[in-house]
Amino acid sequence: MMNSKVIKDLTQEPEEKAFTYLKKVCGFSQEDNRVYLRFADRTIMLEVISANIIRVLMSQEKCLDLSTSPAVVKKRDNFQDYELSDLGNYLEIKTDNLRLSINLQEYQLKFFDKRGHLINSDQVGKALGYWKDEIIARKVLQSGERFYGLGEKTGFLDKRGRKYTMWNTDVFEPHVESTDPLYVSVPFLLSLNAGRSYGIFFDNTYKTHFDLGFRNQQEYSFWAEGGKMDYYFIMGPEIKEVLFHYTELTGRIPLPPKWALGHHQSRYSYYPQEKVLDLADEFRKRDIPCDAIHLDIHYLNGYRVFTWDESRFPQPEEMLRILNKRGFKVVTIINPGVKKDPEYNIYIQGIKNHYFCKYLDGQVYVGEVWPGDCVFPDFTRKEVRVWWGDLHKQLLDLGVKGIWNDMNEPAVFNENSTMDLAVIHENDGDWGTHRRYHNIYALLECQASYEGMRRHGEERPFILSRAGFAGIQRYAALWTGDNRSFWEHLKLTIPMLLNMGLSGLPFVGSDIGGFTGDSNGQLLTRWYQMAVFMPFFRNHCSIDGVSQEPWAFGKEYEDIIRNYIKLRYRLIEYIYNLFYQSSRNGLPVIRPLFLEYPDDEKTYNISDQFLLGSDMMIAPICQPDQNKRMVYLPAGNWINFWDNEQIRGNSYIIADAPLGSIPVYIRSGSIIPLVMPDKYIRNENGYVLILNIYLDQDIEQGDYSYYLDDGLSFKYEKGEYNLIDFSYHWLGENIEFIIDYKKTGYHLRPDYFQLRFINLNRKVRAVEIDGNQIEEVNGVLKDDLLLKCTYGTKKVGIYLERGGV
Ligand code: MIG
């Protein structure tokens, strides 16, 4: 492959550079929420963004440029709730949640939480430095400190002791631990130490670097080869607080269309159109749920974006009509490179209107991609984003439901794998080279697609992107690019996606079965079993690999895979609700164990288990012929999802996992909603919401808040949604189950609730639903109690006999 070269990082190590470090503060002043520190030839601005966020900005030269990258969305709202005190040799900034001490004799920042714990400290004497165009920040690395986040990185969960570069790169070679950088750059670092956490967001779009104790075990640093030293310190100390505030700064995921959480099938490439229709039929015939089919580059006419190959797809509209009727949504691939072809209308429009990236002398940049010579829209310009966004209208009008933005690092078939760094982006007046804007090219492209789809359609846009920067969660889901059909890559997916989640990107997945290379039945089965519990759920395969549709390797595997895909659909309400929560609090959909158990240091580097939300623990099988594996269960009781067996936590167990089974455990005391699996996701009346209530003798109460809307439109913004709170508590020997209809703005609702009280282990004397005793449940019960109650029920009382059965 020609696009396979990893960019050689020719930048020198910071140790080899003569950085000048800020020393004595010559004077300071205060203006609204900003404190200015003057040095001999630089100025620092400390901006109090909120009670948890302080921005640290150093001027490049004499003047301060306050602008942010497009990653930042939080409005400048002139936060006033802070105090500045002059303590002689120190200044102190105090908010409700942090205290910042500023050393005026020798510049150094120290951040304390509100209880007075030192959370983070600069290296005194070399806290901030500059040399030519480069800038660097150095901080004390505490013993026991761990690092996470940083977007899409290979390797284990904890990044301490490693170094990373942010430079969006198309990497075709196998992704191994030393492969860095990859497609997505998120210069956000999350620190955890003995349960206390903070974050640092380095808002710099140039190539940036993080050294997390690689060269020096007492120090970590981050630097950039250009732009500003501009970072946000984000105080927890609770880890969830950090993520909440980081996503307040860079935005949260909007609610996706619900179907996008279903099963996607893709391959490079399905064509002609009969084959696509046959594929769809095959899913229905084999009773395997599927919501989306992806069309890769062969649907295009000579790889020209926004066209159709008329011999392969003579009637796209008709094909899309049939597919939509059968419940399939089609996602079409789009690349940013526009074929240089004077008879191609998009090229003509772009040239006429000067929409493509140029050199300073006005010459349009040309680079080779799939169509041959290509030109590249300058997405840093609003006018270009509007033009590009409008091009999506024709696809939407035909019936396309989603857009897959590939090759948007941007990838170019040349030595550097991307555009010439001397190419200019106009950025609405703030011109800069590709060196400056490279990392946000995909972010702005996806913004264009998202806004275009929003302008020209009623439905929530679904966009899948390969590259991205901080903030990409506002527009697109991400997949991890060209992985391989390797067991190692199945395993690699877990920490990679977990860290993406901790970087504000909840909607992520890897190609199920592996992209390049030949998959096999066992690998595909194990991959599906894991991916069922991951946010983005797509099987995708390269042009030259063997087929890997769910049925590709015979009935034994197909039967297992079918069950698991159905499980995905049984869990769809639970998963959709996690996206809803993420859209409000920025927490990831899949979570490393430490996010829920931050005081348990045993969880700090667990890279082969994860939680779906807070209540489901998944322990994938990552090796061939492995039928058992070790699982760590944190404190509390856990319930085996398959047989409801109770297991005491704070323990390592050996879990059974024959090929048909993946170890899954439920946090005891929780409530998990399930539905019957359908062929595809549709919102219809008459469904049953099943609530699995995992009772625990040690847990007094539990609750679950259920959100429901049409899963497709923006009407929820106008109040068309339902919010139902379920809760139970023990009242002496009895259980009271309460249903609170907090919001009922949406007409659709479950017909009835099926309540399944698991591990009740008691005889039931009586059951009352809204005060009426029901008859059929009197008498002896086994472990579980199953009750049906209609929508509208408010209270269920369960009266138990004393003692166990
Ligand atoms: O250079 O469109 O990662 O998912 O199938 C290959 C063809 C271009 C790379 C994507 C892959 C996609 C492929 N693309």
PDB file of C-alpha atoms and ligand atoms in Angstrom, residues 1 3 170 268 296-297 333 370 404 406-407 413 466 479 481-482 511 515 538 540, ligand 1:
ATOM      1  CA  MET A   1       0.000   0.000   0.000  1.00  0.00           C
ATOM      2  CA  ASN A   3      -0.377   5.190   2.084  1.00  0.00           C
ATOM      3  CA  ASP A 170      -3.284   6.884   8.407  1.00  0.00           C
ATOM      4  CA  TYR A 268     -14.694  -3.063   1.135  1.00  0.00           C
ATOM      5  CA  ASP A 296     -17.414   1.541   0.562  1.00  0.00           C
ATOM      6  CA  ILE A 297     -15.636   3.364  -2.281  1.00  0.00           C
ATOM      7  CA  ILE A 333     -18.372   6.521   2.381  1.00  0.00           C
ATOM      8  CA  TRP A 370      -7.890   6.737  -4.714  1.00  0.00           C
ATOM      9  CA  TRP A 404     -18.753   7.571   6.652  1.00  0.00           C
ATOM     10  CA  ASP A 406     -12.759   8.108   5.700  1.00  0.00           C
ATOM     11  CA  MET A 407      -9.215   9.211   4.766  1.00  0.00           C
ATOM     12  CA  PHE A 413      -0.394   8.734  -1.029  1.00  0.00           C
ATOM     13  CA  ARG A 466     -11.694   7.831  11.033  1.00  0.00           C
ATOM     14  CA  TRP A 479     -13.794   3.514  14.542  1.00  0.00           C
ATOM     15  CA  GLY A 481      -9.272   2.286  11.376  1.00  0.00           C
ATOM     16  CA  ASP A 482      -7.347  -0.496   9.727  1.00  0.00           C
ATOM     17  CA  ASP A 511     -13.942  -3.447  12.935  1.00  0.00           C
ATOM     18  CA  PHE A 515     -10.237  -5.326   8.781  1.00  0.00           C
ATOM     19  CA  ARG A 538     -19.847  -2.870  12.985  1.00  0.00           C
ATOM     20  CA  HIS A 540     -16.075  -4.552   8.430  1.00  0.00           C
TER      21      HIS A 540
HETATM   22  O1  MIG B   1      -6.883   3.129   2.095  1.00  0.00           O
HETATM   23  O2  MIG B   1     -12.289   2.770   1.488  1.00  0.00           O
HETATM   24  O3  MIG B   1      -9.897   2.502   6.981  1.00  0.00           O
HETATM   25  O4  MIG B   1     -12.198   1.030   6.458  1.00  0.00           O
HETATM   26  O5  MIG B   1     -12.555   0.107   3.846  1.00  0.00           O
HETATM   27  C1  MIG B   1      -8.022   2.370   2.265  1.00  0.00           C
HETATM   28  C2  MIG B   1     -11.480   1.665   1.651  1.00  0.00           C
HETATM   29  C3  MIG B   1      -9.225   3.264   2.331  1.00  0.00           C
HETATM   30  C4  MIG B   1      -9.523   2.793   4.652  1.00  0.00           C
HETATM   31  C5  MIG B   1     -10.524   2.541   5.729  1.00  0.00           C
HETATM   32  C6  MIG B   1     -11.237   1.266   5.452  1.00  0.00           C
HETATM   33  C7  MIG B   1     -11.911   1.326   4.110  1.00  0.00           C
HETATM   34  C8  MIG B   1     -10.860   1.602   3.023  1.00  0.00           C
HETATM   35  N1  MIG B   1     -10.167   2.851   3.333  1.00  0.00           N
END
